[in-house]
CSV table of C-alpha atoms in Angstrom, one decimal:
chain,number,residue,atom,x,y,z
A,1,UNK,CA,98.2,-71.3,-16.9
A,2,UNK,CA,96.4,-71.4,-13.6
A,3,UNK,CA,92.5,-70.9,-13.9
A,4,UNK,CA,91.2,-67.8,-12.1
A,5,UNK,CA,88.6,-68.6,-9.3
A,6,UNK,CA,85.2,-68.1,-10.0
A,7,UNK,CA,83.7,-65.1,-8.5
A,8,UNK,CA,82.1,-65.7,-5.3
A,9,UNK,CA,79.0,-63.7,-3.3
A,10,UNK,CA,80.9,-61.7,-1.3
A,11,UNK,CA,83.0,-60.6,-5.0
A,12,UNK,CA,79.4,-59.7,-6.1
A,13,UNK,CA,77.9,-58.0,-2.9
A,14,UNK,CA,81.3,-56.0,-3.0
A,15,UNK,CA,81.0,-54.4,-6.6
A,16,UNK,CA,77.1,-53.8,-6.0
A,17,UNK,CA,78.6,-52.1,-2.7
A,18,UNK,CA,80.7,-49.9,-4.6
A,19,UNK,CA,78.5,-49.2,-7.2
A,20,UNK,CA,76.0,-48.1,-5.0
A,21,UNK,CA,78.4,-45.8,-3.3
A,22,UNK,CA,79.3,-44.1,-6.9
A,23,UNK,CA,75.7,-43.8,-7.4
A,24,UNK,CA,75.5,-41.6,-4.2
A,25,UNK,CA,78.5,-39.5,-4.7
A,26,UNK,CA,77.0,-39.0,-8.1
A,27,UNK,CA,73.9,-38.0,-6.9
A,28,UNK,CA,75.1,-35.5,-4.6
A,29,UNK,CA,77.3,-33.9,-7.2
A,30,UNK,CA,73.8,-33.0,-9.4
A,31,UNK,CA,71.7,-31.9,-6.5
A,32,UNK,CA,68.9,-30.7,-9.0
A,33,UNK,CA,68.2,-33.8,-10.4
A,34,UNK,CA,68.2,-36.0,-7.1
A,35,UNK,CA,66.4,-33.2,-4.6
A,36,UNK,CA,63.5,-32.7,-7.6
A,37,UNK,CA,63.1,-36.8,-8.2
A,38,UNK,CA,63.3,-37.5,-4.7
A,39,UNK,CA,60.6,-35.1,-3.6
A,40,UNK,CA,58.5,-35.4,-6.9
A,41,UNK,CA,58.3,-39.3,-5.8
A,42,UNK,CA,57.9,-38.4,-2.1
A,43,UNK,CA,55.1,-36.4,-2.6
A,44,UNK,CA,53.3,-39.5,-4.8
A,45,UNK,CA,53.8,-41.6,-2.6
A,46,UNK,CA,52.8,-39.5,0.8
A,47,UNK,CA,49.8,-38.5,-0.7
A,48,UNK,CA,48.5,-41.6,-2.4
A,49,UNK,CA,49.1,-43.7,0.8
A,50,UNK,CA,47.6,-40.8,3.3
A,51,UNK,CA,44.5,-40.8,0.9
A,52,UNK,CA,44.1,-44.4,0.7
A,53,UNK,CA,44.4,-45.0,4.7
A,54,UNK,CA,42.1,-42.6,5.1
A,55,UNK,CA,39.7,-43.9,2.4
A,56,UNK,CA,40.7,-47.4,4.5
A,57,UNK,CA,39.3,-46.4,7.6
A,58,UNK,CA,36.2,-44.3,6.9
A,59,UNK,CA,35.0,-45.9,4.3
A,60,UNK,CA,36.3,-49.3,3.8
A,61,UNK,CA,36.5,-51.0,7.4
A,62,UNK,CA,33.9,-52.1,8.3
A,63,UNK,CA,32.2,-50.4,11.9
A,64,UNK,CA,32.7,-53.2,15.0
A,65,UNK,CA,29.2,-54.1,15.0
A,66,UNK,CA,27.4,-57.4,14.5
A,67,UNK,CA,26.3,-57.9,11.0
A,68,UNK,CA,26.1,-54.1,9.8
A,69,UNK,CA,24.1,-54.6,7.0
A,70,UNK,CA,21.2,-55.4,9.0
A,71,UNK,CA,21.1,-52.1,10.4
A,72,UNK,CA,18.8,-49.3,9.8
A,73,UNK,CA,18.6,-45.7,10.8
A,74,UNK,CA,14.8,-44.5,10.6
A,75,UNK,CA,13.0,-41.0,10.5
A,76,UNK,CA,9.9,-39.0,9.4
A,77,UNK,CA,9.3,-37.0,6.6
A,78,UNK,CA,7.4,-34.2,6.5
A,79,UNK,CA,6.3,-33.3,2.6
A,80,UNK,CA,4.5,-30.4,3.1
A,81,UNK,CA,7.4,-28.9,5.1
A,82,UNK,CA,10.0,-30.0,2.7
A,83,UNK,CA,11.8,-32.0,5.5
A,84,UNK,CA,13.4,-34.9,4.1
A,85,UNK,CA,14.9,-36.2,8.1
A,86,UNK,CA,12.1,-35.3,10.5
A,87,UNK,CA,13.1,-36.8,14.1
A,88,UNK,CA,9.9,-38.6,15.6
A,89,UNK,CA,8.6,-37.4,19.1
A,90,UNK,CA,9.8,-39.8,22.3
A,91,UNK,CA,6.2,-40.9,23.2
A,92,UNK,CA,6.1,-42.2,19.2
A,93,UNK,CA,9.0,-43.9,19.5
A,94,UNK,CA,8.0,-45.7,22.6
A,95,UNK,CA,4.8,-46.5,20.8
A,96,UNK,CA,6.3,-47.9,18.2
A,97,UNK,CA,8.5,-50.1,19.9
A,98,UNK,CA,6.2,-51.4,22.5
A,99,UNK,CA,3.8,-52.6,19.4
A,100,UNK,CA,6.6,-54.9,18.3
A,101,UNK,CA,7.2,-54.0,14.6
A,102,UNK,CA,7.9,-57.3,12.5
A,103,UNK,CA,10.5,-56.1,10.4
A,104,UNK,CA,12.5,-54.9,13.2
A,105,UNK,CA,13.9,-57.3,15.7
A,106,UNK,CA,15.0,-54.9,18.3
A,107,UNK,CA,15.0,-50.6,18.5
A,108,UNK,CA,16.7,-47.9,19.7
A,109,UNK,CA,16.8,-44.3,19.5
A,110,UNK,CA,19.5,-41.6,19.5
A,111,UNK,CA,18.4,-37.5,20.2
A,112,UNK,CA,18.1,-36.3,17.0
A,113,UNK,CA,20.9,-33.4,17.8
A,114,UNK,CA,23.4,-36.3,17.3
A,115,UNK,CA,26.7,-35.7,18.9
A,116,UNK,CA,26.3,-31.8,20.7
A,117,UNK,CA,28.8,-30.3,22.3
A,118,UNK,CA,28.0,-29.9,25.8
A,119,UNK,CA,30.7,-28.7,28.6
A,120,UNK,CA,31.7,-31.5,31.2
A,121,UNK,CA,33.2,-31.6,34.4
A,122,UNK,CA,35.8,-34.0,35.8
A,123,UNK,CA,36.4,-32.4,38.8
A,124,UNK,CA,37.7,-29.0,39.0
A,125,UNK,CA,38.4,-29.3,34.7
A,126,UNK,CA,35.8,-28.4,32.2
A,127,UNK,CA,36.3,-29.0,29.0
A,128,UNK,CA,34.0,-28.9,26.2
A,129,UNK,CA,32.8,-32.7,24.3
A,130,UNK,CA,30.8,-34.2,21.6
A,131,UNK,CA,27.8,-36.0,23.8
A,132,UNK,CA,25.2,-38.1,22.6
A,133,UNK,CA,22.2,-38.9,24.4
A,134,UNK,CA,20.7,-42.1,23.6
A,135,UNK,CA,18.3,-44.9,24.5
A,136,UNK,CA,19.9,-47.6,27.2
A,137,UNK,CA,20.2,-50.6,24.7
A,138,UNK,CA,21.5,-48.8,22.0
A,139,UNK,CA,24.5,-51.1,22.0
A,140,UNK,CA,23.2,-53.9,22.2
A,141,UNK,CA,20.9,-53.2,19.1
A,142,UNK,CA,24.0,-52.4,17.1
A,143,UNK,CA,25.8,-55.5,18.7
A,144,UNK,CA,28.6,-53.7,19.6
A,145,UNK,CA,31.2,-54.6,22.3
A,146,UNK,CA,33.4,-52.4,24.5
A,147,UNK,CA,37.0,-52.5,24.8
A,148,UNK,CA,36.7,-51.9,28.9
A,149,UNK,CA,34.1,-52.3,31.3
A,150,UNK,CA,30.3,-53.0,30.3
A,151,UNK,CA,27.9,-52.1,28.1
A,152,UNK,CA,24.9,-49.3,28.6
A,153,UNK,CA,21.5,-50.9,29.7
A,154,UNK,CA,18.1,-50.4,28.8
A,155,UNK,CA,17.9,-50.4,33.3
A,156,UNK,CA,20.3,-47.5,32.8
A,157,UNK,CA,17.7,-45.7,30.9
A,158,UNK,CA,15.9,-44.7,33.7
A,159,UNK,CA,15.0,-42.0,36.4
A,160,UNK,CA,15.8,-43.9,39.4
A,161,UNK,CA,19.0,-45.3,37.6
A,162,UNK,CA,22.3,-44.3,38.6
A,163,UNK,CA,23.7,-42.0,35.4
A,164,UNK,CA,26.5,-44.1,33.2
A,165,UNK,CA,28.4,-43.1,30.3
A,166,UNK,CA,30.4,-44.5,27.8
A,167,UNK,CA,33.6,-43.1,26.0
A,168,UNK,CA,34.8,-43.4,22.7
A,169,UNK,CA,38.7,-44.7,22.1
A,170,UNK,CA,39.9,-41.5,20.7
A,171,UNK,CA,38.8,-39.3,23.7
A,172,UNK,CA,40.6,-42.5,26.3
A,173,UNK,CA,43.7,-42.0,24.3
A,174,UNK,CA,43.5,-38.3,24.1
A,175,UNK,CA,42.2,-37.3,27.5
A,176,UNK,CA,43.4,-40.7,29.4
A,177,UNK,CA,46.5,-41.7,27.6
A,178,UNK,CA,44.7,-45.1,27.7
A,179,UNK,CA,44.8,-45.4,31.5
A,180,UNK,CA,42.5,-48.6,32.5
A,181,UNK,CA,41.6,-46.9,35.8
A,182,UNK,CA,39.5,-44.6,33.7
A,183,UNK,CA,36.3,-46.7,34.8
A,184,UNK,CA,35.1,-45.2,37.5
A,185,UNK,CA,35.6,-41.9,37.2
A,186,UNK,CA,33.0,-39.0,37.1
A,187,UNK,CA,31.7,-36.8,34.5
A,188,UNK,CA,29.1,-34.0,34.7
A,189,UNK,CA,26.9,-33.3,32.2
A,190,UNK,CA,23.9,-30.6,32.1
A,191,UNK,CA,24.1,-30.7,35.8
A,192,UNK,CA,24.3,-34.8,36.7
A,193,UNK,CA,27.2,-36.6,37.4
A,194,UNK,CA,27.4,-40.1,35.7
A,195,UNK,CA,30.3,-42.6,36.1
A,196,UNK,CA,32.1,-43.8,33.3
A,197,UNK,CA,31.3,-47.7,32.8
A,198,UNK,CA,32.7,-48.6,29.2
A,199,UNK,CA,35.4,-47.1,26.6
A,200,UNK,CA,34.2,-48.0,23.3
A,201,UNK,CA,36.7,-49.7,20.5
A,202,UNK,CA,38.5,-48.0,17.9
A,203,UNK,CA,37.0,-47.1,15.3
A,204,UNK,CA,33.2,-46.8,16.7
A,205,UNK,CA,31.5,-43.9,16.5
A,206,UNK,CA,27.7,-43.3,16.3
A,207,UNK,CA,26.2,-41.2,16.2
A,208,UNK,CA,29.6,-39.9,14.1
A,209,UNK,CA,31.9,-37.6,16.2
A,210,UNK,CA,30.4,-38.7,19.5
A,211,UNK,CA,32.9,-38.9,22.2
A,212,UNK,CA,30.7,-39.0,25.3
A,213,UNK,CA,27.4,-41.4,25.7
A,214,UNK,CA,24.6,-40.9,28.1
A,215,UNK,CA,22.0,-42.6,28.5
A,216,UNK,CA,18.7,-40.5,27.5
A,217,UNK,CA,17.0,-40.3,31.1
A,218,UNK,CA,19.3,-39.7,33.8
A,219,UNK,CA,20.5,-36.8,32.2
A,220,UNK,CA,17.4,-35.2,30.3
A,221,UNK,CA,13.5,-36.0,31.6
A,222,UNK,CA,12.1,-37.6,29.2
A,223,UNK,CA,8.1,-37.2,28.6
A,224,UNK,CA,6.2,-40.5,27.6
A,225,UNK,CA,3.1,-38.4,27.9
A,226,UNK,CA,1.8,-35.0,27.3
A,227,UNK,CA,3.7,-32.4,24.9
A,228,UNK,CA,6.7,-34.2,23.7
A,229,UNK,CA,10.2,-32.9,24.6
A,230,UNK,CA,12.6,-35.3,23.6
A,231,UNK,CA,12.6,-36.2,19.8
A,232,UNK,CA,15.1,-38.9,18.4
A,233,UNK,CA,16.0,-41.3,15.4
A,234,UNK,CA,15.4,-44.7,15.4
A,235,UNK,CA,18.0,-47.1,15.2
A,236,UNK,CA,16.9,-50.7,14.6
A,237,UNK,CA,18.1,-54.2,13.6
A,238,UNK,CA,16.1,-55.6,10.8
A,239,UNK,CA,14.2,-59.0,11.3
A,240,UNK,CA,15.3,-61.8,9.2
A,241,UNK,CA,14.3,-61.2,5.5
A,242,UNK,CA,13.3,-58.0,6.3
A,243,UNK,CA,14.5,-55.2,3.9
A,244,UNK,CA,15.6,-51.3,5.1
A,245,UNK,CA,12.1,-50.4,2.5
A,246,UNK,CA,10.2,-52.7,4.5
A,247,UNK,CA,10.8,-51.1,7.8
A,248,UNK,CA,10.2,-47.7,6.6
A,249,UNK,CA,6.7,-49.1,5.1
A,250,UNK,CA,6.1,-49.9,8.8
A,251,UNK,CA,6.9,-47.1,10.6
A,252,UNK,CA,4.6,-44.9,7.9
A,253,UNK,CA,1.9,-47.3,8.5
A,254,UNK,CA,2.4,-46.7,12.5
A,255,UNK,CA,2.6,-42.9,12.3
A,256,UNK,CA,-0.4,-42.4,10.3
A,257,UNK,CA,-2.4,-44.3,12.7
A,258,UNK,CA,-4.6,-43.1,15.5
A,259,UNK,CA,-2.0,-45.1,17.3
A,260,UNK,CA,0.7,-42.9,16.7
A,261,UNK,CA,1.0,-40.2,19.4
A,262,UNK,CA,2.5,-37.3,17.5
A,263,UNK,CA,1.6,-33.8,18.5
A,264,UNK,CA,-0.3,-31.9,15.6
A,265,UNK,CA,1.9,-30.3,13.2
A,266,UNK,CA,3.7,-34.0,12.7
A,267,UNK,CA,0.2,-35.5,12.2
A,268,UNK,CA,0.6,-37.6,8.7
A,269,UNK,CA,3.7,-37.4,8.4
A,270,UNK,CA,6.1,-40.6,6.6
A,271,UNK,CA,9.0,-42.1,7.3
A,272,UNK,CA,12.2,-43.2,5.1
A,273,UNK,CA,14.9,-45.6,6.4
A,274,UNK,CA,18.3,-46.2,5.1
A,275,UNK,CA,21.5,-48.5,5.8
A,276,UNK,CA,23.3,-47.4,8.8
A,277,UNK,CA,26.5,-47.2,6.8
A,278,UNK,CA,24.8,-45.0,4.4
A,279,UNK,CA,23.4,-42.5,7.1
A,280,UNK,CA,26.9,-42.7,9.0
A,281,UNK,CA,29.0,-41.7,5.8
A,282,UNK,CA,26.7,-40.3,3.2
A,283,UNK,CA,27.8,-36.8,3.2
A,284,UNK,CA,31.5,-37.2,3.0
A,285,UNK,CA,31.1,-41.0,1.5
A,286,UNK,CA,31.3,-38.6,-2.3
A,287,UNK,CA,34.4,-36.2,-1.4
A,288,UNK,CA,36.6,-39.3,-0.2
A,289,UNK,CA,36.1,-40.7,-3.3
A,290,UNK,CA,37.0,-37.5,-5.0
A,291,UNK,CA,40.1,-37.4,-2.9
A,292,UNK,CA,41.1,-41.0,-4.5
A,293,UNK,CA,40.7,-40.2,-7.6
A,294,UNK,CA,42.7,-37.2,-7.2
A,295,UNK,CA,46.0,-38.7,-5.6
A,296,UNK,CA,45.9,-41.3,-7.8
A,297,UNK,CA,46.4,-39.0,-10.5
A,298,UNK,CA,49.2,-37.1,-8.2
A,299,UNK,CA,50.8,-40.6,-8.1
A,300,UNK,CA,50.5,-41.0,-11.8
A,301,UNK,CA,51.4,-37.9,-12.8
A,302,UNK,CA,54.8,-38.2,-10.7
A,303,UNK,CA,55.8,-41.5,-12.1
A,304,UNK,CA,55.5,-39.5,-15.2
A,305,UNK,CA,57.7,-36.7,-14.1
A,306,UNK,CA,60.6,-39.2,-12.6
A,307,UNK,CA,60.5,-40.7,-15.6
A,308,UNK,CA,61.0,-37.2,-17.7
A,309,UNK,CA,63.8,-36.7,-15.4
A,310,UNK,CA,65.2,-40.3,-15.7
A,311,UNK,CA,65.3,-39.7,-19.3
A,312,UNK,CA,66.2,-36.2,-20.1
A,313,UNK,CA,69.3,-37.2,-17.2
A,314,UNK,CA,70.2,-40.1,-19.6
A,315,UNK,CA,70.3,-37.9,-22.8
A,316,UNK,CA,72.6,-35.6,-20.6
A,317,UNK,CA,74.9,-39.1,-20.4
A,318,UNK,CA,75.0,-40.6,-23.3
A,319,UNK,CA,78.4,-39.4,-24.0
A,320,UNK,CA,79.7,-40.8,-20.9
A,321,UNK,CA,77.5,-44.3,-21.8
A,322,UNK,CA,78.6,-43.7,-25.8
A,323,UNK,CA,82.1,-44.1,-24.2
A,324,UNK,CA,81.4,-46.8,-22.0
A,325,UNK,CA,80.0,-48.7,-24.7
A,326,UNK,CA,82.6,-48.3,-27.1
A,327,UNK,CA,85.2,-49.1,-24.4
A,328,UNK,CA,83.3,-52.8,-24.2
A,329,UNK,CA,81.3,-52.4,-21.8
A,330,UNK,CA,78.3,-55.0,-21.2
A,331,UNK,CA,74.7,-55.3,-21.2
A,332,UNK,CA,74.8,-56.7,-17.5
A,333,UNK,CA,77.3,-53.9,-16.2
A,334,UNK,CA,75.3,-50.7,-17.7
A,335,UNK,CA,71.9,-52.3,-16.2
A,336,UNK,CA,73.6,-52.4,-12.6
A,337,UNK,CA,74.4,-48.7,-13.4
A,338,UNK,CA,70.9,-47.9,-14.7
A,339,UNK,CA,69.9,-50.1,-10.9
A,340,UNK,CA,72.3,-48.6,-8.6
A,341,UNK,CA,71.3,-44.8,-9.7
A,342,UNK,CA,67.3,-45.7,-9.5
A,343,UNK,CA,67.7,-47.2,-6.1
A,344,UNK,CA,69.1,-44.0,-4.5
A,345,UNK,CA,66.2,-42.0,-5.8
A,346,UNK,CA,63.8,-44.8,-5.0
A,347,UNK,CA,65.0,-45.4,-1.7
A,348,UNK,CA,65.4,-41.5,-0.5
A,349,UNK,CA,62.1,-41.3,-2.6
A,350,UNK,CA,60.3,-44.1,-0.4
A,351,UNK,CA,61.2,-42.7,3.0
A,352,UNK,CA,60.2,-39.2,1.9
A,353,UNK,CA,57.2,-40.3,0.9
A,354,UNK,CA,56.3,-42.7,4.3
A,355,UNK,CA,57.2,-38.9,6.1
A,356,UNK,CA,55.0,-37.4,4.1
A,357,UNK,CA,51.9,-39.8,4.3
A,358,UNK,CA,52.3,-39.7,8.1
A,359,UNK,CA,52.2,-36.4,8.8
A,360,UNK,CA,49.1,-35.9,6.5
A,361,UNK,CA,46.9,-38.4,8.5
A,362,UNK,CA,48.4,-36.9,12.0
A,363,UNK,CA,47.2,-33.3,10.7
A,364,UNK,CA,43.8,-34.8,9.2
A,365,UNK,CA,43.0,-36.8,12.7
A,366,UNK,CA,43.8,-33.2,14.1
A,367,UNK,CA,42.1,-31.3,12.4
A,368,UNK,CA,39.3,-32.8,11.0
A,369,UNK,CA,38.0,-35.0,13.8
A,370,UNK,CA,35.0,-33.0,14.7
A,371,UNK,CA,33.8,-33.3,10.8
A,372,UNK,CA,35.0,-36.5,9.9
A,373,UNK,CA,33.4,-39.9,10.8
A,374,UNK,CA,35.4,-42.4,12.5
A,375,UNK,CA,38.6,-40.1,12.6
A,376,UNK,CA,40.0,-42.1,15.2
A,377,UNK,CA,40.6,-45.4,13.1
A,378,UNK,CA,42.3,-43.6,10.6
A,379,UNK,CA,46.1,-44.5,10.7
A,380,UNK,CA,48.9,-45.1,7.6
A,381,UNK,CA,47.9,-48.5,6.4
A,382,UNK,CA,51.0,-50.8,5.2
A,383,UNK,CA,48.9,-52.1,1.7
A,384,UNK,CA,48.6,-48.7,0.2
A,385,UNK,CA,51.7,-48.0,1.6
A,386,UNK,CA,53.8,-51.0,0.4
A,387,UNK,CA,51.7,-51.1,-3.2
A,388,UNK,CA,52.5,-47.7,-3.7
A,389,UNK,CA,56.3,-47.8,-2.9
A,390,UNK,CA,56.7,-50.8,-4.7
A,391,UNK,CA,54.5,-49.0,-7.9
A,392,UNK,CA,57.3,-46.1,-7.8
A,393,UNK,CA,59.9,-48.1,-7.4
A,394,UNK,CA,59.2,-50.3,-10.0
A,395,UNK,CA,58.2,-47.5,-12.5
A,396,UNK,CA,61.7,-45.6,-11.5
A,397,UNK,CA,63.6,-48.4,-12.2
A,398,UNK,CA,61.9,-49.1,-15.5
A,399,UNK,CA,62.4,-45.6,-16.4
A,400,UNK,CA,66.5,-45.8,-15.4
A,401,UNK,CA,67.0,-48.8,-17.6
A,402,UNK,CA,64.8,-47.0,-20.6
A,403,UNK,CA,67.9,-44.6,-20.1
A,404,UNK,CA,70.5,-47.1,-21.2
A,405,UNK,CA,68.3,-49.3,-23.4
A,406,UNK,CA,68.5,-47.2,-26.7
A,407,UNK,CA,72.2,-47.0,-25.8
A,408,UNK,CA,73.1,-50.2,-25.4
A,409,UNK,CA,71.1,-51.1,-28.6
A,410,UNK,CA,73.1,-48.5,-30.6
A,411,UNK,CA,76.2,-48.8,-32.5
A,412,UNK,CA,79.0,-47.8,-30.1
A,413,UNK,CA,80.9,-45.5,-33.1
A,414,UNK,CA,77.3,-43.9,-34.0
A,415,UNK,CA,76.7,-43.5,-30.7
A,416,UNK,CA,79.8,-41.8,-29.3
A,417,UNK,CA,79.6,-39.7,-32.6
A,418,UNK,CA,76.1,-38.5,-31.8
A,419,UNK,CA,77.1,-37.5,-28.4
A,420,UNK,CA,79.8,-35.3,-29.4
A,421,UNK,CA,78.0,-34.1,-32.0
A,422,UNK,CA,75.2,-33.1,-29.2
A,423,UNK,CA,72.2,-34.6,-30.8
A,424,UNK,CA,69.3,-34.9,-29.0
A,425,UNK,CA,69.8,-38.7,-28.5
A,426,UNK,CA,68.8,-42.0,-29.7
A,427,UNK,CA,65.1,-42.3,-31.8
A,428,UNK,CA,64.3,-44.7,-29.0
A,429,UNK,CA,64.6,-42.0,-26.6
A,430,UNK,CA,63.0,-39.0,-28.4
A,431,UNK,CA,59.7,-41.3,-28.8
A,432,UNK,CA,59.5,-42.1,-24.9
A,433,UNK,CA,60.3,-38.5,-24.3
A,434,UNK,CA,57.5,-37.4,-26.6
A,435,UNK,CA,54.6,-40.5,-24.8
A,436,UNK,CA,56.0,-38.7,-21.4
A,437,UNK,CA,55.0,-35.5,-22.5
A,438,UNK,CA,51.2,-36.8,-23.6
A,439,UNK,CA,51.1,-38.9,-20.3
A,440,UNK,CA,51.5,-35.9,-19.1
């Protein structure tokens, strides 16, 4: 009797081929089932990935600066007023720095309004952007490089200097559509034209929000002497072994000295310091983590639902499996079943899902860029992404082959009994329904 040939890999890539193309023709004949899983999946996975990029970016990526956690942000405080960030009067600043501090290696200063909106001219357009006015070396201090062109100066903090300004990415890509001839050109603000000399990286943005930045002078006189009429927070780099405490120890000591040229009201005031990371992100630092938590309890709660689908769809079969097993059929074959009919609501799930998470981040960098720090590094990140379609399609395919596991452990006649009966399956499958419905 001639011996059959062995099956080869095409044989197998063939039956898995038809198989999956039951599956689909299945699924499409019980639309419920497959529109509800798809999109309960979908939405896990969309929203779990769109929270974590955004979690990636704002609060996890570190800003492109030399060694950020050497870097302070420094104000007064004013007890008796109740004012916990004070900005310090220009002349104090400049007093300050010029009696070289010890705990701070180098200093700058940003306006305390952070990032205003003032309306700028190119040309003939106006348009209204976030500018912040700052001191001329405030990049250096942060150690901070720029995508195009050169850095602001500490020379182009000056009267007689010719005005300069810096963009940020997000306002290149916008405005520019990332044209390199964009150095060069000319924007007016509060009256004084100042050419653009650098376009700042992705992902940078302090003070937060800022999409213009000027250096102080040029475009605002700025009092050393007399009343003050520029106040500002200090930026500085801390000296090596210095601590963020330290600093603000300093900067007390400084403004409660006869040294300190404060006007009257400010006179005895203190000063607090804090990471710059911590100044940057402290308001929505709380909420983002919120958010986390929250999508990772969407995700949860629909693997939990799949699976309540998964199963109450394999209750629904169990005649048809009942039969199946009765008829001989093998461990091997009603696993590929259990595999082919997960893998169409994984898949469809999966793409859904990548939809989903990319048009939440398009709508949050739309919408939320004027409250939300460093909105322009935010983009779907392929970790979350790829751990959480691999999460839900692992958990779905665990759930599909729950379906066939108390079937295939049953005795086929008891089985095919039950289901014509119309029990309400398999002991197995009544205890996973019920730890569903606690996950739950």
């Amino acid at each position: 009797m001639p011996h059959s040939p062995s099956p080869t890999l095409f044989d197998h890539l063939r039956e898995i081929g038809r198989e999956l193309a039951r599956a689909l023709r299945i699924a499409t004949k019980r639309p419920t089932f497959s529109l509800v899983a798809i999109a309960t999946l979908g939405i896990g996975i969309g929203a779990s990935t769109a929270t974590f990029s955004i979690a990636d970016a704002v609060l996890m990526r570190p800003l492109p600066v030399q060694e950020q956690g050497r870097l302070a942000v420094l104000s007064g405080v004013d007890r008796a007023a109740g004012a916990a960030q004070v900005p310090v009067p220009y002349p104090a600043f400049k007093g300050f720095v010029d009696g070289s501090p010890r705990t701070l290696s180098a200093i700058a200063g940003v306006d305390y309004h952070g990032a205003e909106t003032h309306p700028v001219r190119e040309g003939a357009d106006g348009v209204n952007l976030k500018v912040a006015l700052v001191t001329g070396n405030l990049f250096s201090v942060l150690g901070v490089t720029p995508l195009l062109g050169r850095n602001l100066r500490a020379q182009d903090d000056s009267i007689a200097a010719a005005p300069v300004v810096a963009i940020s990415y997000e306002l290149w890509q916008r405005r520019y559509a990332k044209d390199p001839s964009v150095l060069g050109r000319v924007l007016t603000i509060r009256g004084q034209p100042g050419t653009i000399v650098a376009v700042m990286p992705r992902g940078f943005a302090f003070p937060a929000r800022t999409e213009v930045w000027a250096t102080a002078r040029p475009f605002r006189p700025v009092a050393e002497t007399g009343p003050p009429d520029f106040y500002v927070y200090l930026v500085g780099r801390l000296a090596p072994g210095a601590t963020v405490e330290q600093s603000a120890t300093e900067l007390t000591n400084y403004l409660r000295s006869n040294d300190a040229r404060l006007p009257t009201f400010l006179r005895g005031m203190t000063a607090s310091a804090k990471a710059l990371d911590d100044d940057l992100l402290g308001e929505v630092r709380p909420v983002i983590r919120l958010l986390l938590v929250a999508s990772a309890l969407v995700m949860v709660v629909a693997i939990v639902n799949v699976g309540a689908l998964f199963l109450a769809l394999g209750l629904t079969k169990r005649q048809e499996l009942a039969v199946r097993v009765s008829l001989g059929a093998t461990p091997r074959r009603l696993l590929l079943l259990a595999l082919n009919d997960a893998s169409i609501v994984a898949t469809a799930g999966g793409v859904v899902g990548v939809a989903i998470a990319y048009g939440v981040v398009r709508l949050v960098v739309a919408f939320a860029f004027t409250q939300l720090p460093r909105a322009d590094a935010i983009d779907v990140n392929g970790v979350p992404l790829a751990v959480a379609v691999a999460l839900a399609v692992v958990a779905t395919v665990a759930f599909a082959i729950a379906c066939v596991y108390g079937q295939q452990r049953a005795e086929p006649s008891r089985a095919l009994q039950a289901a014509i009966r119309g029990g309400t399956g398999t002991r197995t499958a009544r205890r996973i329904q019920r730890a569903l419905v606690v996950a739950q």
